[in-house]
Amino acid sequence: MAVGHNFKYMIYINSSFNDNSTDCVQDWIYFLSKQNIIRANDFQQITSFTYKINNQNEEVNFNTESNQISTEVIKSYWYRRGGISFNNIKNESIYPRLGVFANKYIEREFKFISKVLENCLKNKLKGINIENDNYTNKIENLSIAKKVKLSIPDSIICTDWSELIEFCLIHRNIISKPIIFGSFEFPNSSTEQIFISSGVIKLDHSELMEIKSKCENSSFSPSLFQVYIEKKFELRIFYLNGQCYSMAIFSQSNVKTKIDFRNYDYERPNRCVPYQLPKEIEQKINAFMHAADLNCGSLDMIYSTDNQYVFLEVNPIGQYQWLTNNCNYFIDRLIAQTLTQ
Amino acid sequence: MSKTMFKFYANCILVKGANRSTICDLQRNKFHFIPNSIIRLMQGDMIDSTTILKKLDEEDKILFDEYIEYLLERELIFECEAELIEHFPTLSMEWDFPSHVSNAIFDAENELHFFNQSLMDQLEILCCNYFQIRFYKKTTKVEIQRILQLLMPSQIKAIDLIIAADDENDNFEAWLIDLVNKNRKIRCLTIHSAEKNEKLQGENFGFGTILKVKEVVQNTSHCGAIHHSYFSINIESFTESQHYNTCLNRKISIDSEGNIKNCPSMAKSYGNIKDTKLIEVVSNPDFQKVWHIKKDEITKCKDCEFRHICTDCRAYIENPEDKFSAPIKCGYDPYTCEWEEWSTNPLKQKAIEYYGMQELVKSEE
Ligand code: SF4
Ligand code: SF4
């Protein structure tokens, strides 16, 4: 691979075409250091790939249609959106059935090689997140949080009505949550399915029984439920390499007001102010992020009416503009500094 | 009242004036007035109502309770338990911006001769992503096209354009509307010397506003007006005003003759764009001096409750000999809390004459 002088110390950013945060970070990088940036948008297909490992060194070189990437010239890496993938070779064999099996085999191989690529980027370069962080496991994270003694909401994944009803009786108000990303199905009757999308739904016992009465089966596909916790305020924490930048969000539901607003969210957005977590909670968050193998992420917590900091979830590649703008934290600059130092 | 400790939300900030104060709500972009007598009872951003009420007589108690109610209703304060006080820090007053020059003004008569690729390259080095162009006289479609062709592929994110109305130019208005809608870097186009004030088009995601104004913008002296409708109530301006001049900080400009200045209305030139590089001027500590004149140091403004939401002007000031004197085009008196017409104030006549603004003042009347 030919390496010209201007290729020295490049920063590789994987993002999407219209991601405003990436634009802002690029402005800071350019202002602070004028280092070269390779920005790959959305999904990039790898056209050629080399990985070398020996007793002294480990390196990866790959080309996509628009870029040449080598761990020998890239200094830091930021994964934000999109990703890199191997060309899906469509095996049009004369034996169609063989082709199907061959493709399956190749796909599995590619998954492993992608992992090798990401690990190499992670080991060799200063970086923020990797594509694989997208697949962080919400349930596993609850278990990790418990291990580091962050308080978590009582949770249940179950398939049987009886279990769910018992859980609801103990906790009175519960919420249903998607286990992974998008939506999951809730069988309403033999012919009907309710699609519950990523939103969180609050249910009490009678609401739950009503749903059950419409449902013929005694079980459903595994679903996640948690106790509903009354909160004083919500917390959003941006975490990067050991540092926490926190914001308290006052939901307006508990505020009574005589003032009439036409567009409530716009004219009267939730109060969002900087927050300083107790040292002890920050240490636990740090331990959690280490255990979850994430160097950057946005954490959701609540401060409950009984004065507990409760961990809800972490989004490895979160939106932080809202937080940095309201709290004047300069997170774009911080990310740029992390990548250029 | 059973609740005892209240705290201002960190983005609702008290600014104490000579005679009254404001609470600047930087999140919801509004300000509220509050009497200084109430402020005196508070400790910084904390209101300890139990202690305060003990000190007040019956009448004042009612008044005080009403104020607390007012502040709570507008969500400017919240009840804060003692253990949580230290966890709600004040908003950082840091200001920073990823540009050596964050905004520029280029002035022209009919043509912006110095606007070329070399200028664009210089702006890029300075990380300047925004500028304003002001045409004092009628320009041509060709000239506007030429400017846009240089600008569209560049790093420039947004521009504002001020041009003169031109009835003789065929379909000029329709052509302009089309142009603004096709080139999504034009934030606001203002057509001056128009037959009437009119909004031809509103903004669309921050871009594409087109305004017609009757005002005749024929030279630099139109600039620098201070009015409460120009106040900018947000974290960025508020924090910048703590440390820097809210008009001139990181600004550069080139007047219609090519002179590089802090602003086209100022006399001092730091060289001509023909033979001087912008970066040389920007790095000159002399050039940067006005960037640091902040409201807290300016006569009158330092006692004004609007000082951190008000944009400054350093080109037209009450006493041209004193660089810390107040903007002449401000009619506000923070000691009486009254707005009056600045141009007829007898105390300002000498300075008005000095700047040769008599004509402008008359045309505004
Ligand atoms: S200093 Fe005054 S005249 Fe100059 S640009 Fe600012 S407001 Fe306008
Ligand atoms: S006195 Fe100063 S700060 Fe107050 S409104 Fe006038 S110019 Fe602005």
PDB file of C-alpha atoms in Angstrom, chain B residues 89-341:
ATOM      1  CA  PRO B  89     -23.751  22.912  39.922  1.00  0.00           C
ATOM      2  CA  THR B  90     -24.038  26.281  38.225  1.00  0.00           C
ATOM      3  CA  LEU B  91     -23.776  26.353  34.463  1.00  0.00           C
ATOM      4  CA  SER B  92     -20.210  26.614  33.249  1.00  0.00           C
ATOM      5  CA  MET B  93     -19.550  30.078  31.830  1.00  0.00           C
ATOM      6  CA  GLU B  94     -16.921  28.786  29.450  1.00  0.00           C
ATOM      7  CA  TRP B  95     -17.179  29.985  25.875  1.00  0.00           C
ATOM      8  CA  ASP B  96     -15.316  28.452  22.978  1.00  0.00           C
ATOM      9  CA  PHE B  97     -15.822  28.113  19.261  1.00  0.00           C
ATOM     10  CA  PRO B  98     -13.971  26.064  16.636  1.00  0.00           C
ATOM     11  CA  SER B  99     -12.982  29.017  14.447  1.00  0.00           C
ATOM     12  CA  HIS B 100     -10.195  31.587  14.471  1.00  0.00           C
ATOM     13  CA  VAL B 101     -12.710  33.878  12.866  1.00  0.00           C
ATOM     14  CA  SER B 102     -16.334  32.923  13.351  1.00  0.00           C
ATOM     15  CA  ASN B 103     -17.993  35.563  11.220  1.00  0.00           C
ATOM     16  CA  ALA B 104     -17.106  38.099   8.577  1.00  0.00           C
ATOM     17  CA  ILE B 105     -18.717  41.104   6.897  1.00  0.00           C
ATOM     18  CA  PHE B 106     -17.943  42.015   3.301  1.00  0.00           C
ATOM     19  CA  ASP B 107     -19.176  45.351   1.993  1.00  0.00           C
ATOM     20  CA  ALA B 108     -19.681  46.321  -1.636  1.00  0.00           C
ATOM     21  CA  GLU B 109     -21.077  49.119  -3.713  1.00  0.00           C
ATOM     22  CA  ASN B 110     -22.208  47.277  -6.880  1.00  0.00           C
ATOM     23  CA  GLU B 111     -19.627  44.572  -7.033  1.00  0.00           C
ATOM     24  CA  LEU B 112     -17.682  42.603  -4.486  1.00  0.00           C
ATOM     25  CA  HIS B 113     -14.392  42.708  -6.402  1.00  0.00           C
ATOM     26  CA  PHE B 114     -12.219  41.148  -3.737  1.00  0.00           C
ATOM     27  CA  PHE B 115     -14.435  38.083  -3.406  1.00  0.00           C
ATOM     28  CA  ASN B 116     -12.448  35.381  -5.178  1.00  0.00           C
ATOM     29  CA  GLN B 117     -10.955  31.934  -4.679  1.00  0.00           C
ATOM     30  CA  SER B 118      -7.994  33.351  -2.769  1.00  0.00           C
ATOM     31  CA  LEU B 119     -10.359  34.932  -0.240  1.00  0.00           C
ATOM     32  CA  MET B 120     -12.260  31.654   0.094  1.00  0.00           C
ATOM     33  CA  ASP B 121      -9.007  29.803   0.764  1.00  0.00           C
ATOM     34  CA  GLN B 122      -8.074  32.331   3.419  1.00  0.00           C
ATOM     35  CA  LEU B 123     -11.430  31.914   5.113  1.00  0.00           C
ATOM     36  CA  GLU B 124     -10.951  28.173   5.156  1.00  0.00           C
ATOM     37  CA  ILE B 125      -7.623  28.490   6.945  1.00  0.00           C
ATOM     38  CA  LEU B 126      -9.359  30.636   9.556  1.00  0.00           C
ATOM     39  CA  CYS B 127     -12.103  27.982   9.908  1.00  0.00           C
ATOM     40  CA  CYS B 128     -14.593  30.705   9.068  1.00  0.00           C
ATOM     41  CA  ASN B 129     -17.893  29.133   8.101  1.00  0.00           C
ATOM     42  CA  TYR B 130     -20.160  32.139   8.070  1.00  0.00           C
ATOM     43  CA  PHE B 131     -20.237  35.610   6.552  1.00  0.00           C
ATOM     44  CA  GLN B 132     -22.492  38.449   5.555  1.00  0.00           C
ATOM     45  CA  ILE B 133     -22.377  40.433   2.321  1.00  0.00           C
ATOM     46  CA  ARG B 134     -23.889  43.899   2.093  1.00  0.00           C
ATOM     47  CA  PHE B 135     -24.455  45.558  -1.289  1.00  0.00           C
ATOM     48  CA  TYR B 136     -25.163  49.258  -0.850  1.00  0.00           C
ATOM     49  CA  LYS B 137     -26.018  49.826  -4.510  1.00  0.00           C
ATOM     50  CA  LYS B 138     -27.781  47.787  -7.167  1.00  0.00           C
ATOM     51  CA  THR B 139     -25.903  44.719  -8.221  1.00  0.00           C
ATOM     52  CA  THR B 140     -26.377  42.213 -11.020  1.00  0.00           C
ATOM     53  CA  LYS B 141     -27.584  38.652 -11.351  1.00  0.00           C
ATOM     54  CA  VAL B 142     -24.202  37.764 -12.805  1.00  0.00           C
ATOM     55  CA  GLU B 143     -22.392  39.065  -9.733  1.00  0.00           C
ATOM     56  CA  ILE B 144     -24.650  37.177  -7.319  1.00  0.00           C
ATOM     57  CA  GLN B 145     -24.203  33.998  -9.376  1.00  0.00           C
ATOM     58  CA  ARG B 146     -20.443  34.420  -9.351  1.00  0.00           C
ATOM     59  CA  ILE B 147     -20.400  34.678  -5.558  1.00  0.00           C
ATOM     60  CA  LEU B 148     -22.594  31.640  -5.105  1.00  0.00           C
ATOM     61  CA  GLN B 149     -20.480  29.547  -7.448  1.00  0.00           C
ATOM     62  CA  LEU B 150     -17.436  30.142  -5.264  1.00  0.00           C
ATOM     63  CA  LEU B 151     -19.313  29.621  -2.087  1.00  0.00           C
ATOM     64  CA  MET B 152     -21.451  26.556  -2.705  1.00  0.00           C
ATOM     65  CA  PRO B 153     -18.645  23.975  -2.950  1.00  0.00           C
ATOM     66  CA  SER B 154     -16.705  25.519  -0.020  1.00  0.00           C
ATOM     67  CA  GLN B 155     -16.737  24.803   3.730  1.00  0.00           C
ATOM     68  CA  ILE B 156     -18.981  27.848   4.264  1.00  0.00           C
ATOM     69  CA  LYS B 157     -22.115  26.736   6.075  1.00  0.00           C
ATOM     70  CA  ALA B 158     -24.276  29.826   5.893  1.00  0.00           C
ATOM     71  CA  ILE B 159     -24.340  33.378   4.623  1.00  0.00           C
ATOM     72  CA  ASP B 160     -26.584  36.385   4.947  1.00  0.00           C
ATOM     73  CA  LEU B 161     -27.072  38.681   1.979  1.00  0.00           C
ATOM     74  CA  ILE B 162     -28.192  42.285   1.920  1.00  0.00           C
ATOM     75  CA  ILE B 163     -28.887  43.692  -1.514  1.00  0.00           C
ATOM     76  CA  ALA B 164     -30.654  46.712  -2.984  1.00  0.00           C
ATOM     77  CA  ALA B 165     -34.060  46.412  -4.634  1.00  0.00           C
ATOM     78  CA  ASP B 166     -33.953  46.780  -8.391  1.00  0.00           C
ATOM     79  CA  ASP B 167     -37.194  47.298 -10.304  1.00  0.00           C
ATOM     80  CA  GLU B 168     -35.495  47.705 -13.654  1.00  0.00           C
ATOM     81  CA  ASN B 169     -33.922  44.280 -13.372  1.00  0.00           C
ATOM     82  CA  ASP B 170     -36.237  41.791 -15.089  1.00  0.00           C
ATOM     83  CA  ASN B 171     -38.057  39.454 -12.734  1.00  0.00           C
ATOM     84  CA  PHE B 172     -35.435  40.161 -10.108  1.00  0.00           C
ATOM     85  CA  GLU B 173     -37.582  39.138  -7.160  1.00  0.00           C
ATOM     86  CA  ALA B 174     -38.756  35.841  -8.647  1.00  0.00           C
ATOM     87  CA  TRP B 175     -35.205  35.111  -9.688  1.00  0.00           C
ATOM     88  CA  LEU B 176     -33.976  35.763  -6.148  1.00  0.00           C
ATOM     89  CA  ILE B 177     -36.589  33.508  -4.550  1.00  0.00           C
ATOM     90  CA  ASP B 178     -35.594  30.717  -6.892  1.00  0.00           C
ATOM     91  CA  LEU B 179     -31.932  31.325  -6.130  1.00  0.00           C
ATOM     92  CA  VAL B 180     -32.426  31.238  -2.363  1.00  0.00           C
ATOM     93  CA  ASN B 181     -34.406  28.015  -2.580  1.00  0.00           C
ATOM     94  CA  LYS B 182     -31.818  26.340  -4.765  1.00  0.00           C
ATOM     95  CA  ASN B 183     -28.782  27.376  -2.744  1.00  0.00           C
ATOM     96  CA  ARG B 184     -29.323  26.073   0.752  1.00  0.00           C
ATOM     97  CA  LYS B 185     -26.536  28.125   2.284  1.00  0.00           C
ATOM     98  CA  ILE B 186     -28.390  31.423   2.222  1.00  0.00           C
ATOM     99  CA  ARG B 187     -29.767  31.918   5.687  1.00  0.00           C
ATOM    100  CA  CYS B 188     -31.376  35.277   5.143  1.00  0.00           C
ATOM    101  CA  LEU B 189     -31.652  37.571   2.138  1.00  0.00           C
ATOM    102  CA  THR B 190     -32.669  41.151   2.858  1.00  0.00           C
ATOM    103  CA  ILE B 191     -33.696  43.446   0.025  1.00  0.00           C
ATOM    104  CA  HIS B 192     -33.280  47.054   1.110  1.00  0.00           C
ATOM    105  CA  SER B 193     -34.688  50.247  -0.460  1.00  0.00           C
ATOM    106  CA  ALA B 194     -37.885  48.314  -1.211  1.00  0.00           C
ATOM    107  CA  GLU B 195     -41.241  50.023  -1.726  1.00  0.00           C
ATOM    108  CA  LYS B 196     -42.626  48.368   1.416  1.00  0.00           C
ATOM    109  CA  ASN B 197     -41.706  46.136   4.338  1.00  0.00           C
ATOM    110  CA  GLU B 198     -42.632  42.572   3.518  1.00  0.00           C
ATOM    111  CA  LYS B 199     -41.625  39.020   4.352  1.00  0.00           C
ATOM    112  CA  LEU B 200     -41.455  37.156   1.061  1.00  0.00           C
ATOM    113  CA  GLN B 201     -40.554  33.832   2.609  1.00  0.00           C
ATOM    114  CA  GLY B 202     -40.046  32.453   6.123  1.00  0.00           C
ATOM    115  CA  GLU B 203     -37.231  30.255   7.312  1.00  0.00           C
ATOM    116  CA  ASN B 204     -37.106  26.556   6.607  1.00  0.00           C
ATOM    117  CA  PHE B 205     -34.796  24.681   8.985  1.00  0.00           C
ATOM    118  CA  GLY B 206     -32.839  27.861   9.586  1.00  0.00           C
ATOM    119  CA  PHE B 207     -32.393  28.773   5.940  1.00  0.00           C
ATOM    120  CA  GLY B 208     -34.162  30.647   3.180  1.00  0.00           C
ATOM    121  CA  THR B 209     -35.666  33.718   4.844  1.00  0.00           C
ATOM    122  CA  ILE B 210     -36.331  36.578   2.394  1.00  0.00           C
ATOM    123  CA  LEU B 211     -37.223  40.029   3.664  1.00  0.00           C
ATOM    124  CA  LYS B 212     -37.980  43.309   1.957  1.00  0.00           C
ATOM    125  CA  VAL B 213     -37.354  46.480   3.920  1.00  0.00           C
ATOM    126  CA  LYS B 214     -38.040  50.109   3.092  1.00  0.00           C
ATOM    127  CA  GLU B 215     -34.896  51.240   4.861  1.00  0.00           C
ATOM    128  CA  VAL B 216     -32.229  52.524   2.517  1.00  0.00           C
ATOM    129  CA  VAL B 217     -28.968  50.844   3.424  1.00  0.00           C
ATOM    130  CA  GLN B 218     -26.560  53.084   1.603  1.00  0.00           C
ATOM    131  CA  ASN B 219     -23.513  52.979   3.821  1.00  0.00           C
ATOM    132  CA  THR B 220     -22.146  51.413   6.978  1.00  0.00           C
ATOM    133  CA  SER B 221     -23.889  53.795   9.366  1.00  0.00           C
ATOM    134  CA  HIS B 222     -27.114  51.732   9.416  1.00  0.00           C
ATOM    135  CA  CYS B 223     -25.418  49.181  11.651  1.00  0.00           C
ATOM    136  CA  GLY B 224     -25.162  49.006  15.421  1.00  0.00           C
ATOM    137  CA  ALA B 225     -28.726  49.581  16.558  1.00  0.00           C
ATOM    138  CA  ILE B 226     -29.535  48.281  20.030  1.00  0.00           C
ATOM    139  CA  HIS B 227     -33.086  47.157  20.560  1.00  0.00           C
ATOM    140  CA  HIS B 228     -34.743  44.613  22.818  1.00  0.00           C
ATOM    141  CA  SER B 229     -36.008  42.728  19.777  1.00  0.00           C
ATOM    142  CA  TYR B 230     -32.359  41.987  18.947  1.00  0.00           C
ATOM    143  CA  PHE B 231     -31.584  40.439  22.309  1.00  0.00           C
ATOM    144  CA  SER B 232     -30.245  36.943  22.048  1.00  0.00           C
ATOM    145  CA  ILE B 233     -31.066  34.824  25.027  1.00  0.00           C
ATOM    146  CA  ASN B 234     -29.114  31.604  24.795  1.00  0.00           C
ATOM    147  CA  ILE B 235     -26.136  29.894  26.372  1.00  0.00           C
ATOM    148  CA  GLU B 236     -23.745  30.704  23.557  1.00  0.00           C
ATOM    149  CA  SER B 237     -24.234  34.491  23.591  1.00  0.00           C
ATOM    150  CA  PHE B 238     -24.603  34.700  27.350  1.00  0.00           C
ATOM    151  CA  THR B 239     -21.327  32.896  27.992  1.00  0.00           C
ATOM    152  CA  GLU B 240     -19.522  34.748  25.216  1.00  0.00           C
ATOM    153  CA  SER B 241     -20.565  38.081  26.722  1.00  0.00           C
ATOM    154  CA  GLN B 242     -18.905  37.125  30.032  1.00  0.00           C
ATOM    155  CA  HIS B 243     -15.520  37.199  28.332  1.00  0.00           C
ATOM    156  CA  TYR B 244     -15.736  38.887  24.955  1.00  0.00           C
ATOM    157  CA  ASN B 245     -17.347  41.593  22.927  1.00  0.00           C
ATOM    158  CA  THR B 246     -20.658  40.276  21.622  1.00  0.00           C
ATOM    159  CA  CYS B 247     -20.374  41.988  18.273  1.00  0.00           C
ATOM    160  CA  LEU B 248     -16.723  42.014  17.359  1.00  0.00           C
ATOM    161  CA  ASN B 249     -15.246  38.903  18.938  1.00  0.00           C
ATOM    162  CA  ARG B 250     -13.657  36.746  16.217  1.00  0.00           C
ATOM    163  CA  LYS B 251     -15.124  38.987  13.541  1.00  0.00           C
ATOM    164  CA  ILE B 252     -13.281  40.308  10.534  1.00  0.00           C
ATOM    165  CA  SER B 253     -14.522  42.546   7.780  1.00  0.00           C
ATOM    166  CA  ILE B 254     -13.530  44.071   4.510  1.00  0.00           C
ATOM    167  CA  ASP B 255     -15.061  47.393   3.525  1.00  0.00           C
ATOM    168  CA  SER B 256     -16.086  48.288  -0.011  1.00  0.00           C
ATOM    169  CA  GLU B 257     -12.583  49.618  -0.720  1.00  0.00           C
ATOM    170  CA  GLY B 258     -10.883  46.421   0.404  1.00  0.00           C
ATOM    171  CA  ASN B 259      -9.702  47.675   3.784  1.00  0.00           C
ATOM    172  CA  ILE B 260      -9.474  44.969   6.417  1.00  0.00           C
ATOM    173  CA  LYS B 261     -11.072  46.091   9.663  1.00  0.00           C
ATOM    174  CA  ASN B 262     -12.775  44.846  12.803  1.00  0.00           C
ATOM    175  CA  CYS B 263     -15.984  46.114  11.302  1.00  0.00           C
ATOM    176  CA  PRO B 264     -16.616  48.222   8.188  1.00  0.00           C
ATOM    177  CA  SER B 265     -17.881  51.121  10.308  1.00  0.00           C
ATOM    178  CA  MET B 266     -14.594  51.521  12.136  1.00  0.00           C
ATOM    179  CA  ALA B 267     -11.932  53.900  10.982  1.00  0.00           C
ATOM    180  CA  LYS B 268      -8.815  51.848  11.600  1.00  0.00           C
ATOM    181  CA  SER B 269      -7.660  49.706   8.693  1.00  0.00           C
ATOM    182  CA  TYR B 270      -5.142  46.902   9.143  1.00  0.00           C
ATOM    183  CA  GLY B 271      -4.173  46.762   5.492  1.00  0.00           C
ATOM    184  CA  ASN B 272      -5.836  46.198   2.152  1.00  0.00           C
ATOM    185  CA  ILE B 273      -6.951  42.759   0.951  1.00  0.00           C
ATOM    186  CA  LYS B 274      -4.999  43.422  -2.274  1.00  0.00           C
ATOM    187  CA  ASP B 275      -1.712  42.912  -0.468  1.00  0.00           C
ATOM    188  CA  THR B 276      -2.519  41.736   3.062  1.00  0.00           C
ATOM    189  CA  LYS B 277      -3.491  38.276   4.220  1.00  0.00           C
ATOM    190  CA  LEU B 278      -6.426  37.948   6.589  1.00  0.00           C
ATOM    191  CA  ILE B 279      -4.476  35.635   8.862  1.00  0.00           C
ATOM    192  CA  GLU B 280      -1.787  38.305   9.396  1.00  0.00           C
ATOM    193  CA  VAL B 281      -4.433  40.752  10.522  1.00  0.00           C
ATOM    194  CA  VAL B 282      -6.223  38.251  12.727  1.00  0.00           C
ATOM    195  CA  SER B 283      -3.026  37.278  14.524  1.00  0.00           C
ATOM    196  CA  ASN B 284      -2.185  40.910  15.247  1.00  0.00           C
ATOM    197  CA  PRO B 285      -2.783  41.474  18.996  1.00  0.00           C
ATOM    198  CA  ASP B 286      -3.801  45.049  18.227  1.00  0.00           C
ATOM    199  CA  PHE B 287      -6.578  43.806  15.990  1.00  0.00           C
ATOM    200  CA  GLN B 288      -7.809  41.476  18.731  1.00  0.00           C
ATOM    201  CA  LYS B 289      -7.997  44.190  21.394  1.00  0.00           C
ATOM    202  CA  VAL B 290     -11.662  45.077  20.772  1.00  0.00           C
ATOM    203  CA  TRP B 291     -12.597  41.404  20.934  1.00  0.00           C
ATOM    204  CA  HIS B 292     -12.001  41.608  24.673  1.00  0.00           C
ATOM    205  CA  ILE B 293     -14.062  44.679  25.530  1.00  0.00           C
ATOM    206  CA  LYS B 294     -16.910  43.114  27.434  1.00  0.00           C
ATOM    207  CA  LYS B 295     -20.183  44.503  28.723  1.00  0.00           C
ATOM    208  CA  ASP B 296     -19.055  44.329  32.353  1.00  0.00           C
ATOM    209  CA  GLU B 297     -16.462  47.003  31.519  1.00  0.00           C
ATOM    210  CA  ILE B 298     -18.610  49.347  29.464  1.00  0.00           C
ATOM    211  CA  THR B 299     -20.028  52.495  31.035  1.00  0.00           C
ATOM    212  CA  LYS B 300     -23.796  52.216  31.580  1.00  0.00           C
ATOM    213  CA  CYS B 301     -23.939  48.652  30.196  1.00  0.00           C
ATOM    214  CA  LYS B 302     -22.172  47.339  33.277  1.00  0.00           C
ATOM    215  CA  ASP B 303     -25.175  48.470  35.340  1.00  0.00           C
ATOM    216  CA  CYS B 304     -27.722  47.187  32.848  1.00  0.00           C
ATOM    217  CA  GLU B 305     -29.843  44.103  33.489  1.00  0.00           C
ATOM    218  CA  PHE B 306     -29.705  43.239  29.757  1.00  0.00           C
ATOM    219  CA  ARG B 307     -25.922  43.240  29.488  1.00  0.00           C
ATOM    220  CA  HIS B 308     -25.495  39.522  28.852  1.00  0.00           C
ATOM    221  CA  ILE B 309     -28.241  39.183  26.262  1.00  0.00           C
ATOM    222  CA  CYS B 310     -27.566  42.463  24.465  1.00  0.00           C
ATOM    223  CA  THR B 311     -25.319  42.650  21.426  1.00  0.00           C
ATOM    224  CA  ASP B 312     -22.712  45.335  21.682  1.00  0.00           C
ATOM    225  CA  CYS B 313     -21.531  47.914  19.174  1.00  0.00           C
ATOM    226  CA  ARG B 314     -18.031  49.376  19.348  1.00  0.00           C
ATOM    227  CA  ALA B 315     -18.086  51.441  16.171  1.00  0.00           C
ATOM    228  CA  TYR B 316     -20.682  53.991  17.250  1.00  0.00           C
ATOM    229  CA  ILE B 317     -20.169  54.901  20.863  1.00  0.00           C
ATOM    230  CA  GLU B 318     -21.232  57.866  22.995  1.00  0.00           C
ATOM    231  CA  ASN B 319     -17.740  59.177  23.511  1.00  0.00           C
ATOM    232  CA  PRO B 320     -15.447  58.318  20.598  1.00  0.00           C
ATOM    233  CA  GLU B 321     -12.428  59.129  22.789  1.00  0.00           C
ATOM    234  CA  ASP B 322     -13.329  56.508  25.384  1.00  0.00           C
ATOM    235  CA  LYS B 323     -13.287  52.935  24.129  1.00  0.00           C
ATOM    236  CA  PHE B 324     -15.349  51.824  27.132  1.00  0.00           C
ATOM    237  CA  SER B 325     -18.234  54.188  26.515  1.00  0.00           C
ATOM    238  CA  ALA B 326     -21.721  52.846  25.765  1.00  0.00           C
ATOM    239  CA  PRO B 327     -23.156  52.236  22.280  1.00  0.00           C
ATOM    240  CA  ILE B 328     -24.617  55.497  21.055  1.00  0.00           C
ATOM    241  CA  LYS B 329     -27.560  53.796  19.401  1.00  0.00           C
ATOM    242  CA  CYS B 330     -28.894  52.484  22.688  1.00  0.00           C
ATOM    243  CA  GLY B 331     -31.784  54.467  24.104  1.00  0.00           C
ATOM    244  CA  TYR B 332     -32.038  52.465  27.312  1.00  0.00           C
ATOM    245  CA  ASP B 333     -31.368  53.930  30.709  1.00  0.00           C
ATOM    246  CA  PRO B 334     -30.751  51.204  33.301  1.00  0.00           C
ATOM    247  CA  TYR B 335     -31.068  53.737  36.148  1.00  0.00           C
ATOM    248  CA  THR B 336     -34.630  54.718  35.260  1.00  0.00           C
ATOM    249  CA  CYS B 337     -35.501  51.548  33.319  1.00  0.00           C
ATOM    250  CA  GLU B 338     -36.816  53.562  30.397  1.00  0.00           C
ATOM    251  CA  TRP B 339     -36.304  53.250  26.665  1.00  0.00           C
ATOM    252  CA  GLU B 340     -36.157  56.504  24.743  1.00  0.00           C
ATOM    253  CA  GLU B 341     -35.268  57.510  21.186  1.00  0.00           C
TER     254      GLU B 341
END
